[in-house]
Amino acid sequence: MAVDVLLGLQWGDEGKGKIVDVLSPDYDLIARFQGGPNAGHTLEFNNQKFVLNTIPSGIFNPKTMNLIGNGVVIDPIILKRELEGLKARGFDPVADQKLVIARRAHLILPTHQLLDAASESKMGVGKIGSTLKGIGPTYMDKTGRNGLRIGDIQLKDFKERYEKLVNKHLSILAHYGEIPDFTEKESAFFEAIDYLRNVPLVDGEHYVNQYLAKGKKVLAEGAQGTMLDVDFGSYPFVTSSNTTTAGACTGLGIAPKNIGKVIGIFKAYCTRVGGGPFPTELDNEVGENLRALGHEFGATTGRPRRCGWIDLPALKYAIMLNGVTEMVMTKADVLSGFETIYACTHYMYNGEQIDYMPYDINAIRPEPVYESIPGWNEDLTGIRKPEEVPAKLQDYINYLEKHLGVPVRYLSVGPDREQTLVM
Ligand code: GDP
Ligand code: IMO
Ligand code: MG
C-alpha cells in the first residue's frame, strides 16, 4: 500500500480542508505532515462550518484515524482550544480515540511567538506577513537542534528543558527591545500540556508504516502551498517547512517509494495572503470582485487575501516539484458571471518571454502574459454531475489540462462537502 498525498499548488488556501474531508471515507488514516496553526483548513457539511488549524481534516469521518505527524509544529494552547471547540459542537476526538500525535513533533512556545512578532516588526516594509503563530522560530529551533518535542512532556525534566529554551529566547528578545509580559500565556501553555496528556503519543514513523504493512490506506494532508515551500517557494516570502511531496516523506517517516497518488489542489483563479511577489495579482476592481465573490479572507487571521488570475508557469512548476498525478480545481463557482477570464501562460522576465518559474521573482518582477478565455454565466453551486458542467467551464478545464498535462479529477463548486464533482 502507498501513501497518497494531497497538497496545495498555489500560495495556500486552495480548499485542502474541504477536499480531504470529502476524500476521507476512502482512507483509514489522515496524517498532517508539516506546518502548524498558521494553517486554517475550512470544512462545511450539514450547514455547519469548521476551521481546523492543527487537527487533520479527516476528524469528522467516523471511521478515519488522524495523525499529527512529526513534521508538524504544535501550539498546545491552540490544539487544546481546537479539541475543546470540537467537543462543544458534538465531536470529541479525544474520547472517541480518533487522534494521535507523533512524539517527534516540535512544540511552539509562547516565546517563539514573541520572537516571530519581534522579527516581523523589525523588518518593516520587507516583512513576510507571517501569521505570527511562532512557526519560523520553532522550525529554527528544530533545525538548530534546540527544540522541544511533544514527546519531551513525558520527561521528568521537561520544565527545566523548557526554562533553558525560554532563557535563550529571552536573551535574543532583549536585543529587540522591551520584552512583553507572557506569564498568562505561560500558564495557559502548561495547562494545555496537561490537557494534551490525554491524547496518545505515538512513534509516528512506525505508526504510519504499520498502516501500510497492514494494507491500509493513508492520505497525507499538506498545509500552506507549494509557492510557500521554504526551498522552492517565493523565498524569503515563504513559510518555514517543505510544503511539497518530499515534505510528506520527512514529515511522516515514509519512504519515497511508498508515495502513491499525488493530488494537487488549485483554485480556478489565484490568491495569496501576506507579503511577497504575486505575478498575477489584480490590484484593481477585478481583484476586489474576486475577493468579495470568493469570500477571500484568511481562515486563521481574517486578513483580506490578495486575488489574481490563474498562473500557469507557477502551476507547472508546482506539478513538477510534487509529481502531481491528478488535480482538484476549487472555487469554479466564483468565476461564474465573468464575461472573460484570463490565464497567465508566460512571464516577461528581464526582457525575455519565459514559461517557467525563475529563481527570483522578488527583485526582478515577472510581468504576466495572458490568454483570454470566454467565461460562463451559469450558477454552478447546484451542479453535482460532470454532465451538468457548462460547456465554457469544460473548455476552461480542457485548456488547463492541456497546458498542465495532468487530469482534473475533482471539481469543487461551493464550500459544502456535497458541492463536489468527480470528473
Ligand atoms: P485550505 O487552507 O486549503 O484548507 O483552504 P481555506 O479553508 O483556508 O480556504 C478555502 C475557502 O474556500 C474556505 O472558506 C472554504 O470553505 C471555501 N471553499 C472551498 N472550496 C470551495 C468552492 O469550490 N467554492 C467556494 N465558493 N468556496 C470554496
Ligand atoms: P493553509 O494551510 C495561506 C503565509 C503567511 C505568510 C507566510 C509565512 O491554510 O493553506 P508563517 O506564519 O508561516 O510564518 O507565514 O505564509 N501562510 C499561509 N498563507 N495559507 C496558509 O495555510 C498559510 N500559512 C502561512 O500569510 O505570508
Ligand atoms: Mg487556509
Short mmCIF file of C-alpha atoms and ligand atoms in Angstrom, two decimals:
data_model
loop_
_atom_site.label_atom_id
_atom_site.label_comp_id
_atom_site.label_asym_id
_atom_site.label_seq_id
_atom_site.Cartn_x
_atom_site.Cartn_y
_atom_site.Cartn_z
CA MET A 1 0.00 0.00 0.00
CA ALA A 2 1.12 3.52 -0.73
CA VAL A 3 0.54 6.87 0.90
CA ASP A 4 -1.46 9.30 -1.23
CA VAL A 5 -0.67 12.97 -0.75
CA LEU A 6 -2.99 15.96 -1.08
CA LEU A 7 -1.32 19.34 -1.19
CA GLY A 8 -1.74 22.93 -2.37
CA LEU A 9 -0.28 24.00 -5.71
CA GLN A 10 -0.52 27.77 -5.16
CA TRP A 11 0.04 30.05 -2.15
CA GLY A 12 -2.24 28.14 0.25
CA ASP A 13 -5.98 28.23 0.97
CA GLU A 14 -6.80 26.22 -2.15
CA GLY A 15 -9.50 24.27 -0.27
CA LYS A 16 -7.39 21.43 1.14
CA GLY A 17 -9.54 21.00 4.25
CA LYS A 18 -12.75 20.63 2.27
CA ILE A 19 -11.29 18.10 -0.15
CA VAL A 20 -9.51 16.00 2.50
CA ASP A 21 -12.85 15.77 4.30
CA VAL A 22 -14.53 14.67 1.06
CA LEU A 23 -11.87 12.04 0.34
CA SER A 24 -11.50 10.79 3.93
CA PRO A 25 -14.10 7.97 3.66
CA ASP A 26 -11.67 6.29 1.22
CA TYR A 27 -8.85 6.31 3.78
CA ASP A 28 -8.05 4.62 7.07
CA LEU A 29 -5.65 7.33 8.24
CA ILE A 30 -5.31 11.05 7.52
CA ALA A 31 -1.93 12.50 8.50
CA ARG A 32 -0.85 16.15 8.60
CA PHE A 33 2.86 16.28 7.72
CA GLN A 34 4.09 19.86 8.11
CA GLY A 35 3.17 23.39 9.12
CA GLY A 36 1.31 24.29 12.25
CA PRO A 37 -1.52 26.55 13.30
CA ASN A 38 -0.57 29.04 10.60
CA ALA A 39 -2.89 26.77 8.60
CA GLY A 40 -6.64 27.28 8.56
CA HIS A 41 -8.50 24.45 6.85
CA THR A 42 -12.22 25.04 6.39
CA LEU A 43 -14.84 22.31 6.10
CA GLU A 44 -18.58 22.62 5.68
CA PHE A 45 -21.30 19.99 5.95
CA ASN A 46 -24.89 19.86 7.25
CA ASN A 47 -24.92 23.68 7.41
CA GLN A 48 -22.03 23.66 9.85
CA LYS A 49 -18.65 25.26 9.27
CA PHE A 50 -15.43 24.23 10.99
CA VAL A 51 -11.91 25.66 10.77
CA LEU A 52 -9.07 23.32 11.73
CA ASN A 53 -5.56 24.58 12.47
CA THR A 54 -3.61 21.56 13.67
CA ILE A 55 -6.08 18.68 13.59
CA PRO A 56 -6.18 16.70 10.34
CA SER A 57 -9.29 17.18 8.21
CA GLY A 58 -10.33 13.52 8.49
CA ILE A 59 -11.58 14.13 12.03
CA PHE A 60 -15.27 14.27 11.06
CA ASN A 61 -15.27 10.93 9.34
CA PRO A 62 -16.35 8.33 11.90
CA LYS A 63 -14.07 5.60 10.55
CA THR A 64 -10.87 7.53 9.86
CA MET A 65 -7.92 7.81 12.27
CA ASN A 66 -5.94 11.04 12.35
CA LEU A 67 -2.27 11.60 12.98
CA ILE A 68 -0.42 14.85 13.63
CA GLY A 69 2.92 13.93 12.09
CA ASN A 70 6.46 14.64 13.27
CA GLY A 71 6.86 17.42 10.67
CA VAL A 72 4.10 19.49 12.27
CA VAL A 73 4.78 22.16 14.89
CA ILE A 74 2.20 22.22 17.66
CA ASP A 75 0.97 25.12 19.75
CA PRO A 76 -0.54 23.27 22.73
CA ILE A 77 -2.81 26.21 23.57
CA ILE A 78 -4.29 26.27 20.07
CA LEU A 79 -4.60 22.48 19.84
CA LYS A 80 -6.40 22.36 23.21
CA ARG A 81 -8.74 25.12 22.04
CA GLU A 82 -9.42 23.22 18.81
CA LEU A 83 -10.20 19.99 20.66
CA GLU A 84 -12.44 21.74 23.19
CA GLY A 85 -14.19 23.62 20.38
CA LEU A 86 -14.97 20.37 18.59
CA LYS A 87 -16.19 18.76 21.80
CA ALA A 88 -18.57 21.66 22.41
CA ARG A 89 -20.03 21.00 18.96
CA GLY A 90 -20.56 17.30 19.48
CA PHE A 91 -17.28 15.87 18.16
CA ASP A 92 -14.86 14.57 20.74
CA PRO A 93 -11.70 13.22 19.09
CA VAL A 94 -10.11 12.56 22.49
CA ALA A 95 -12.94 10.47 23.96
CA ASP A 96 -13.54 8.82 20.58
CA GLN A 97 -9.81 7.99 20.29
CA LYS A 98 -9.60 9.43 16.79
CA LEU A 99 -6.40 11.40 17.14
CA VAL A 100 -2.79 10.53 17.85
CA ILE A 101 0.31 12.73 17.83
CA ALA A 102 3.83 11.84 16.72
CA ARG A 103 6.26 12.19 19.62
CA ARG A 104 8.78 13.89 17.37
CA ALA A 105 6.51 16.85 16.56
CA HIS A 106 8.01 20.09 17.87
CA LEU A 107 6.35 22.42 20.36
CA ILE A 108 5.65 26.10 19.78
CA LEU A 109 6.42 28.02 22.99
CA PRO A 110 4.92 31.39 23.93
CA THR A 111 8.37 32.91 23.42
CA HIS A 112 8.50 31.56 19.84
CA GLN A 113 5.54 33.81 19.12
CA LEU A 114 7.28 36.78 20.73
CA LEU A 115 10.29 36.10 18.51
CA ASP A 116 8.07 35.90 15.43
CA ALA A 117 6.46 39.25 16.27
CA ALA A 118 9.78 40.91 17.13
CA SER A 119 11.39 39.72 13.92
CA GLU A 120 8.45 40.85 11.78
CA SER A 121 8.21 44.30 13.36
CA LYS A 122 11.94 44.80 12.84
CA MET A 123 11.59 44.07 9.11
CA GLY A 124 9.19 46.92 8.38
CA VAL A 125 8.16 47.08 4.70
CA GLY A 126 10.04 43.90 3.82
CA LYS A 127 8.09 41.87 6.35
CA ILE A 128 6.86 38.42 5.42
CA GLY A 129 3.34 38.93 6.70
CA SER A 130 3.70 35.93 8.99
CA THR A 131 0.60 34.66 10.77
CA LEU A 132 2.63 35.36 13.95
CA LYS A 133 1.96 31.89 15.31
CA GLY A 134 5.65 31.30 16.05
CA ILE A 135 6.16 28.97 13.10
CA GLY A 136 9.52 30.31 11.82
CA PRO A 137 11.25 30.48 15.23
CA THR A 138 10.02 26.96 16.14
CA TYR A 139 11.42 25.43 12.95
CA MET A 140 14.64 27.41 13.55
CA ASP A 141 15.00 25.76 16.95
CA LYS A 142 14.23 22.39 15.37
CA THR A 143 16.99 22.67 12.75
CA GLY A 144 19.21 24.47 15.26
CA ARG A 145 18.82 21.39 17.50
CA ASN A 146 17.44 23.33 20.42
CA GLY A 147 13.76 22.49 20.09
CA LEU A 148 11.37 20.78 22.46
CA ARG A 149 9.31 17.91 21.13
CA ILE A 150 5.92 16.85 22.37
CA GLY A 151 7.45 13.52 23.41
CA ASP A 152 9.56 15.52 25.88
CA ILE A 153 6.50 16.31 28.01
CA GLN A 154 6.86 12.78 29.39
CA LEU A 155 10.39 13.51 30.67
CA LYS A 156 10.90 14.36 34.34
CA ASP A 157 13.00 17.39 33.50
CA PHE A 158 10.59 18.85 30.89
CA LYS A 159 10.18 22.04 32.90
CA GLU A 160 13.96 22.55 33.11
CA ARG A 161 14.32 21.99 29.38
CA TYR A 162 11.54 24.49 28.81
CA GLU A 163 13.24 27.08 31.05
CA LYS A 164 16.55 26.60 29.27
CA LEU A 165 15.00 27.28 25.87
CA VAL A 166 12.99 30.23 27.17
CA ASN A 167 16.15 31.77 28.63
CA LYS A 168 17.80 31.51 25.26
CA HIS A 169 14.79 33.19 23.68
CA LEU A 170 14.82 35.96 26.30
CA SER A 171 18.42 36.80 25.56
CA ILE A 172 17.56 37.13 21.85
CA LEU A 173 14.40 39.12 22.58
CA ALA A 174 16.38 41.57 24.71
CA HIS A 175 18.14 42.70 21.52
CA TYR A 176 14.82 43.71 20.02
CA GLY A 177 13.78 45.92 22.96
CA GLU A 178 11.32 45.56 25.79
CA ILE A 179 10.02 42.02 26.29
CA PRO A 180 6.22 41.80 26.59
CA ASP A 181 4.80 40.04 29.61
CA PHE A 182 3.94 36.44 28.82
CA THR A 183 3.14 34.99 32.23
CA GLU A 184 -0.52 34.39 31.34
CA LYS A 185 0.44 32.67 28.10
CA GLU A 186 2.93 30.57 30.00
CA SER A 187 0.35 29.27 32.45
CA ALA A 188 -2.03 28.57 29.55
CA PHE A 189 0.83 26.67 27.88
CA PHE A 190 1.37 24.38 30.87
CA GLU A 191 -2.37 23.90 31.34
CA ALA A 192 -2.62 22.88 27.69
CA ILE A 193 0.32 20.50 28.01
CA ASP A 194 -1.51 18.75 30.86
CA TYR A 195 -4.67 18.57 28.78
CA LEU A 196 -2.77 17.06 25.86
CA ARG A 197 -1.57 14.21 28.09
CA ASN A 198 -4.99 12.71 27.24
CA VAL A 199 -4.07 12.41 23.57
CA PRO A 200 -1.97 9.31 22.78
CA LEU A 201 1.58 9.98 21.65
CA VAL A 202 2.95 7.52 19.12
CA ASP A 203 6.13 6.89 17.19
CA GLY A 204 4.59 8.35 14.06
CA GLU A 205 7.03 6.73 11.65
CA HIS A 206 6.23 3.23 12.96
CA TYR A 207 2.56 4.06 13.21
CA VAL A 208 2.23 5.08 9.54
CA ASN A 209 4.37 2.22 8.27
CA GLN A 210 2.29 -0.29 10.24
CA TYR A 211 -0.81 1.03 8.48
CA LEU A 212 0.95 0.44 5.16
CA ALA A 213 2.16 -3.02 6.15
CA LYS A 214 -1.43 -3.98 7.01
CA GLY A 215 -2.61 -2.86 3.58
CA LYS A 216 -4.47 0.16 4.97
CA LYS A 217 -4.89 3.43 3.11
CA VAL A 218 -3.18 6.62 4.22
CA LEU A 219 -3.68 10.17 2.96
CA ALA A 220 -1.07 12.79 3.82
CA GLU A 221 -2.63 16.26 4.20
CA GLY A 222 -0.47 19.22 3.29
CA ALA A 223 -0.69 22.70 4.73
CA GLN A 224 0.14 26.02 3.03
CA GLY A 225 1.02 25.60 -0.66
CA THR A 226 3.91 24.85 -3.00
CA MET A 227 4.73 28.52 -3.56
CA LEU A 228 5.24 28.86 0.22
CA ASP A 229 7.74 25.96 0.36
CA VAL A 230 10.90 27.03 2.20
CA ASP A 231 13.17 25.74 -0.60
CA PHE A 232 11.12 26.26 -3.75
CA GLY A 233 8.62 28.98 -2.90
CA SER A 234 8.97 32.73 -3.37
CA TYR A 235 11.77 32.91 -0.79
CA PRO A 236 12.04 34.69 1.64
CA PHE A 237 8.26 35.22 1.47
CA VAL A 238 7.53 31.61 2.38
CA THR A 239 6.74 29.52 5.42
CA SER A 240 9.42 27.50 7.22
CA SER A 241 8.64 23.95 6.09
CA ASN A 242 8.67 21.84 2.94
CA THR A 243 5.10 22.01 1.75
CA THR A 244 5.87 19.76 -1.24
CA THR A 245 5.57 15.96 -1.60
CA ALA A 246 9.11 15.50 -0.25
CA GLY A 247 7.85 17.07 2.99
CA ALA A 248 5.38 14.21 3.36
CA CYS A 249 8.32 11.75 3.46
CA THR A 250 10.26 13.62 6.14
CA GLY A 251 7.14 14.85 7.93
CA LEU A 252 5.74 11.36 8.45
CA GLY A 253 8.67 8.96 8.08
CA ILE A 254 7.63 7.32 4.83
CA ALA A 255 9.99 6.22 2.07
CA PRO A 256 9.70 7.94 -1.34
CA LYS A 257 8.88 4.59 -2.97
CA ASN A 258 5.77 4.43 -0.80
CA ILE A 259 4.24 7.60 -2.25
CA GLY A 260 1.18 6.78 -4.34
CA LYS A 261 -1.14 9.33 -5.90
CA VAL A 262 -0.22 12.98 -5.53
CA ILE A 263 -3.39 15.04 -5.61
CA GLY A 264 -2.65 18.70 -6.34
CA ILE A 265 -5.29 21.26 -5.50
CA PHE A 266 -5.71 24.71 -7.02
CA LYS A 267 -8.28 27.47 -7.23
CA ALA A 268 -9.81 28.39 -10.58
CA TYR A 269 -8.02 31.72 -10.01
CA CYS A 270 -5.25 32.52 -7.52
CA THR A 271 -4.85 34.10 -4.09
CA ARG A 272 -2.08 34.94 -1.69
CA VAL A 273 -2.20 36.27 1.87
CA GLY A 274 0.76 38.07 3.44
CA GLY A 275 3.69 39.78 1.76
CA GLY A 276 5.81 38.87 -1.23
CA PRO A 277 5.62 38.70 -5.00
CA PHE A 278 2.43 37.59 -6.72
CA PRO A 279 2.83 37.93 -10.50
CA THR A 280 -0.86 37.74 -11.49
CA GLU A 281 -2.16 39.91 -8.65
CA LEU A 282 -5.05 42.18 -9.68
CA ASP A 283 -4.67 45.32 -7.64
CA ASN A 284 -7.91 46.70 -9.08
CA GLU A 285 -11.68 46.30 -9.20
CA VAL A 286 -11.47 42.81 -10.74
CA GLY A 287 -9.30 41.65 -7.83
CA GLU A 288 -11.74 43.22 -5.38
CA ASN A 289 -14.61 41.41 -7.11
CA LEU A 290 -12.83 38.09 -6.81
CA ARG A 291 -12.21 38.77 -3.12
CA ALA A 292 -15.85 39.66 -2.46
CA LEU A 293 -17.34 36.81 -4.54
CA GLY A 294 -14.89 34.22 -3.21
CA HIS A 295 -15.04 35.48 0.41
CA GLU A 296 -11.27 35.68 0.26
CA PHE A 297 -10.39 36.44 3.86
CA GLY A 298 -7.89 34.35 5.83
CA ALA A 299 -9.37 31.43 7.81
CA THR A 300 -6.74 31.89 10.55
CA THR A 301 -6.09 35.62 10.65
CA GLY A 302 -9.11 37.15 8.87
CA ARG A 303 -6.75 39.17 6.66
CA PRO A 304 -8.01 40.01 3.14
CA ARG A 305 -6.41 37.70 0.58
CA ARG A 306 -4.79 39.23 -2.48
CA CYS A 307 -6.51 37.94 -5.63
CA GLY A 308 -5.48 37.43 -9.25
CA TRP A 309 -5.84 35.22 -12.32
CA ILE A 310 -4.54 31.69 -12.59
CA ASP A 311 -0.77 31.43 -13.06
CA LEU A 312 0.22 28.52 -15.35
CA PRO A 313 4.04 28.83 -15.06
CA ALA A 314 3.63 28.64 -11.26
CA LEU A 315 1.24 25.67 -11.54
CA LYS A 316 3.53 23.81 -13.94
CA TYR A 317 6.38 24.36 -11.50
CA ALA A 318 4.27 23.01 -8.63
CA ILE A 319 3.26 19.94 -10.66
CA MET A 320 6.91 19.25 -11.49
CA LEU A 321 8.12 19.59 -7.91
CA ASN A 322 5.36 17.45 -6.43
CA GLY A 323 4.95 14.79 -9.11
CA VAL A 324 1.24 15.57 -9.25
CA THR A 325 -0.79 12.69 -10.72
CA GLU A 326 -4.26 14.27 -10.57
CA MET A 327 -5.75 17.61 -9.72
CA VAL A 328 -8.65 19.21 -7.91
CA MET A 329 -9.99 22.56 -9.08
CA THR A 330 -11.90 24.53 -6.45
CA LYS A 331 -13.97 27.71 -6.46
CA ALA A 332 -15.00 27.42 -10.11
CA ASP A 333 -18.37 28.83 -8.93
CA VAL A 334 -16.68 32.11 -8.01
CA LEU A 335 -15.84 32.79 -11.68
CA SER A 336 -19.47 32.44 -12.84
CA GLY A 337 -20.59 35.66 -14.48
CA PHE A 338 -17.18 36.87 -15.63
CA GLU A 339 -17.55 37.53 -19.36
CA THR A 340 -13.87 36.81 -19.93
CA ILE A 341 -11.36 35.14 -17.68
CA TYR A 342 -7.60 35.19 -18.09
CA ALA A 343 -4.81 32.66 -17.70
CA CYS A 344 -1.18 33.71 -17.39
CA THR A 345 0.73 31.44 -19.80
CA HIS A 346 4.13 33.17 -19.75
CA TYR A 347 6.10 35.85 -17.99
CA MET A 348 8.02 38.74 -19.49
CA TYR A 349 11.17 38.49 -17.41
CA ASN A 350 14.32 40.52 -17.89
CA GLY A 351 13.12 41.45 -21.39
CA GLU A 352 12.55 37.84 -22.37
CA GLN A 353 9.39 35.75 -22.62
CA ILE A 354 9.64 32.67 -20.40
CA ASP A 355 7.17 29.92 -19.47
CA TYR A 356 8.76 28.69 -16.24
CA MET A 357 9.23 29.89 -12.66
CA PRO A 358 12.62 31.63 -12.39
CA TYR A 359 14.93 31.77 -9.35
CA ASP A 360 13.96 35.28 -8.33
CA ILE A 361 10.53 36.86 -8.73
CA ASN A 362 11.07 39.39 -5.98
CA ALA A 363 13.94 41.67 -7.02
CA ILE A 364 13.01 41.09 -10.67
CA ARG A 365 9.23 41.04 -11.02
CA PRO A 366 7.83 38.93 -13.87
CA GLU A 367 5.13 40.61 -15.96
CA PRO A 368 2.34 38.14 -16.72
CA VAL A 369 1.41 37.43 -20.35
CA TYR A 370 -2.25 36.45 -20.52
CA GLU A 371 -4.50 34.45 -22.79
CA SER A 372 -8.20 35.33 -22.63
CA ILE A 373 -10.80 32.63 -22.21
CA PRO A 374 -14.57 33.05 -22.60
CA GLY A 375 -16.32 32.86 -19.23
CA TRP A 376 -19.60 31.16 -18.27
CA ASN A 377 -22.72 32.59 -16.71
CA GLU A 378 -24.37 29.57 -15.15
CA ASP A 379 -24.62 29.24 -11.38
CA LEU A 380 -22.56 26.15 -10.56
CA THR A 381 -23.39 25.72 -6.90
CA GLY A 382 -26.21 23.23 -7.55
CA ILE A 383 -24.47 21.00 -10.09
CA ARG A 384 -23.37 17.54 -8.99
CA LYS A 385 -22.57 15.61 -12.17
CA PRO A 386 -19.94 16.12 -14.87
CA GLU A 387 -22.75 16.16 -17.50
CA GLU A 388 -24.08 19.34 -15.86
CA VAL A 389 -20.81 21.25 -16.24
CA PRO A 390 -21.42 24.23 -18.59
CA ALA A 391 -19.60 23.92 -21.93
CA LYS A 392 -17.47 27.03 -21.37
CA LEU A 393 -16.28 25.76 -17.98
CA GLN A 394 -15.49 22.38 -19.54
CA ASP A 395 -13.47 24.26 -22.17
CA TYR A 396 -11.54 26.03 -19.39
CA ILE A 397 -10.84 22.68 -17.70
CA ASN A 398 -9.72 21.14 -21.01
CA TYR A 399 -7.49 24.17 -21.61
CA LEU A 400 -5.84 23.78 -18.19
CA GLU A 401 -5.38 20.02 -18.63
CA LYS A 402 -3.74 20.59 -21.99
CA HIS A 403 -1.32 23.18 -20.59
CA LEU A 404 -0.57 21.30 -17.39
CA GLY A 405 -0.58 17.71 -18.65
CA VAL A 406 -2.45 16.35 -15.62
CA PRO A 407 -6.17 15.50 -15.38
CA VAL A 408 -8.64 17.41 -13.21
CA ARG A 409 -10.26 14.55 -11.25
CA TYR A 410 -12.44 16.63 -8.93
CA LEU A 411 -14.29 19.88 -9.38
CA SER A 412 -15.46 21.87 -6.39
CA VAL A 413 -18.40 24.25 -6.90
CA GLY A 414 -19.02 25.51 -3.37
CA PRO A 415 -17.73 25.19 0.20
CA ASP A 416 -20.00 22.31 1.20
CA ARG A 417 -18.91 18.69 1.20
CA GLU A 418 -21.76 17.93 -1.22
CA GLN A 419 -20.65 20.55 -3.72
CA THR A 420 -18.01 18.29 -5.25
CA LEU A 421 -17.97 16.51 -8.62
CA VAL A 422 -15.88 13.52 -9.62
CA MET A 423 -14.95 14.23 -13.24
P1 GDP B 1 -7.26 25.42 2.89
O1 GDP B 1 -6.35 26.19 3.78
O2 GDP B 1 -6.58 24.98 1.63
O3 GDP B 1 -7.97 24.30 3.57
O4 GDP B 1 -8.38 26.45 2.40
P2 GDP B 1 -9.16 27.52 3.34
O5 GDP B 1 -10.17 26.79 4.15
O6 GDP B 1 -8.21 28.41 4.03
O7 GDP B 1 -9.83 28.42 2.24
C1 GDP B 1 -10.71 27.92 1.29
C2 GDP B 1 -12.06 28.66 1.44
O8 GDP B 1 -12.86 28.42 0.32
C3 GDP B 1 -12.88 28.17 2.62
O9 GDP B 1 -13.64 29.23 3.11
C4 GDP B 1 -13.75 27.10 2.01
O10 GDP B 1 -14.96 26.91 2.73
C5 GDP B 1 -14.02 27.70 0.67
N1 GDP B 1 -14.20 26.76 -0.44
C6 GDP B 1 -13.58 25.58 -0.68
N2 GDP B 1 -13.95 25.09 -1.88
C7 GDP B 1 -14.81 25.98 -2.42
C8 GDP B 1 -15.52 26.07 -3.65
O11 GDP B 1 -15.41 25.22 -4.53
N3 GDP B 1 -16.28 27.18 -3.85
C9 GDP B 1 -16.42 28.16 -2.91
N4 GDP B 1 -17.20 29.20 -3.20
N5 GDP B 1 -15.76 28.11 -1.74
C10 GDP B 1 -14.97 27.05 -1.50
P1 IMO B 2 -3.23 26.95 4.74
O1 IMO B 2 -2.77 25.57 5.21
C1 IMO B 2 -2.07 30.82 3.19
C2 IMO B 2 1.63 32.57 4.72
C3 IMO B 2 1.53 33.79 5.61
C4 IMO B 2 2.85 34.46 5.26
C5 IMO B 2 3.80 33.29 5.09
C6 IMO B 2 4.62 32.95 6.31
O2 IMO B 2 -4.48 27.41 5.38
O3 IMO B 2 -3.25 26.99 3.25
P2 IMO B 2 4.13 31.91 8.68
O4 IMO B 2 3.02 32.12 9.66
O5 IMO B 2 4.22 30.52 8.18
O6 IMO B 2 5.43 32.43 9.18
O7 IMO B 2 3.77 32.84 7.43
O8 IMO B 2 2.99 32.18 4.75
N1 IMO B 2 0.83 31.42 5.19
C7 IMO B 2 -0.29 31.00 4.60
N2 IMO B 2 -0.98 31.51 3.56
N3 IMO B 2 -2.48 29.68 3.77
C8 IMO B 2 -1.79 29.13 4.79
O9 IMO B 2 -2.07 27.92 5.30
C9 IMO B 2 -0.65 29.82 5.28
N4 IMO B 2 0.24 29.59 6.27
C10 IMO B 2 1.15 30.56 6.18
O10 IMO B 2 0.43 34.59 5.28
O11 IMO B 2 2.73 35.12 4.03
MG MG B 3 -6.31 28.04 4.77
#
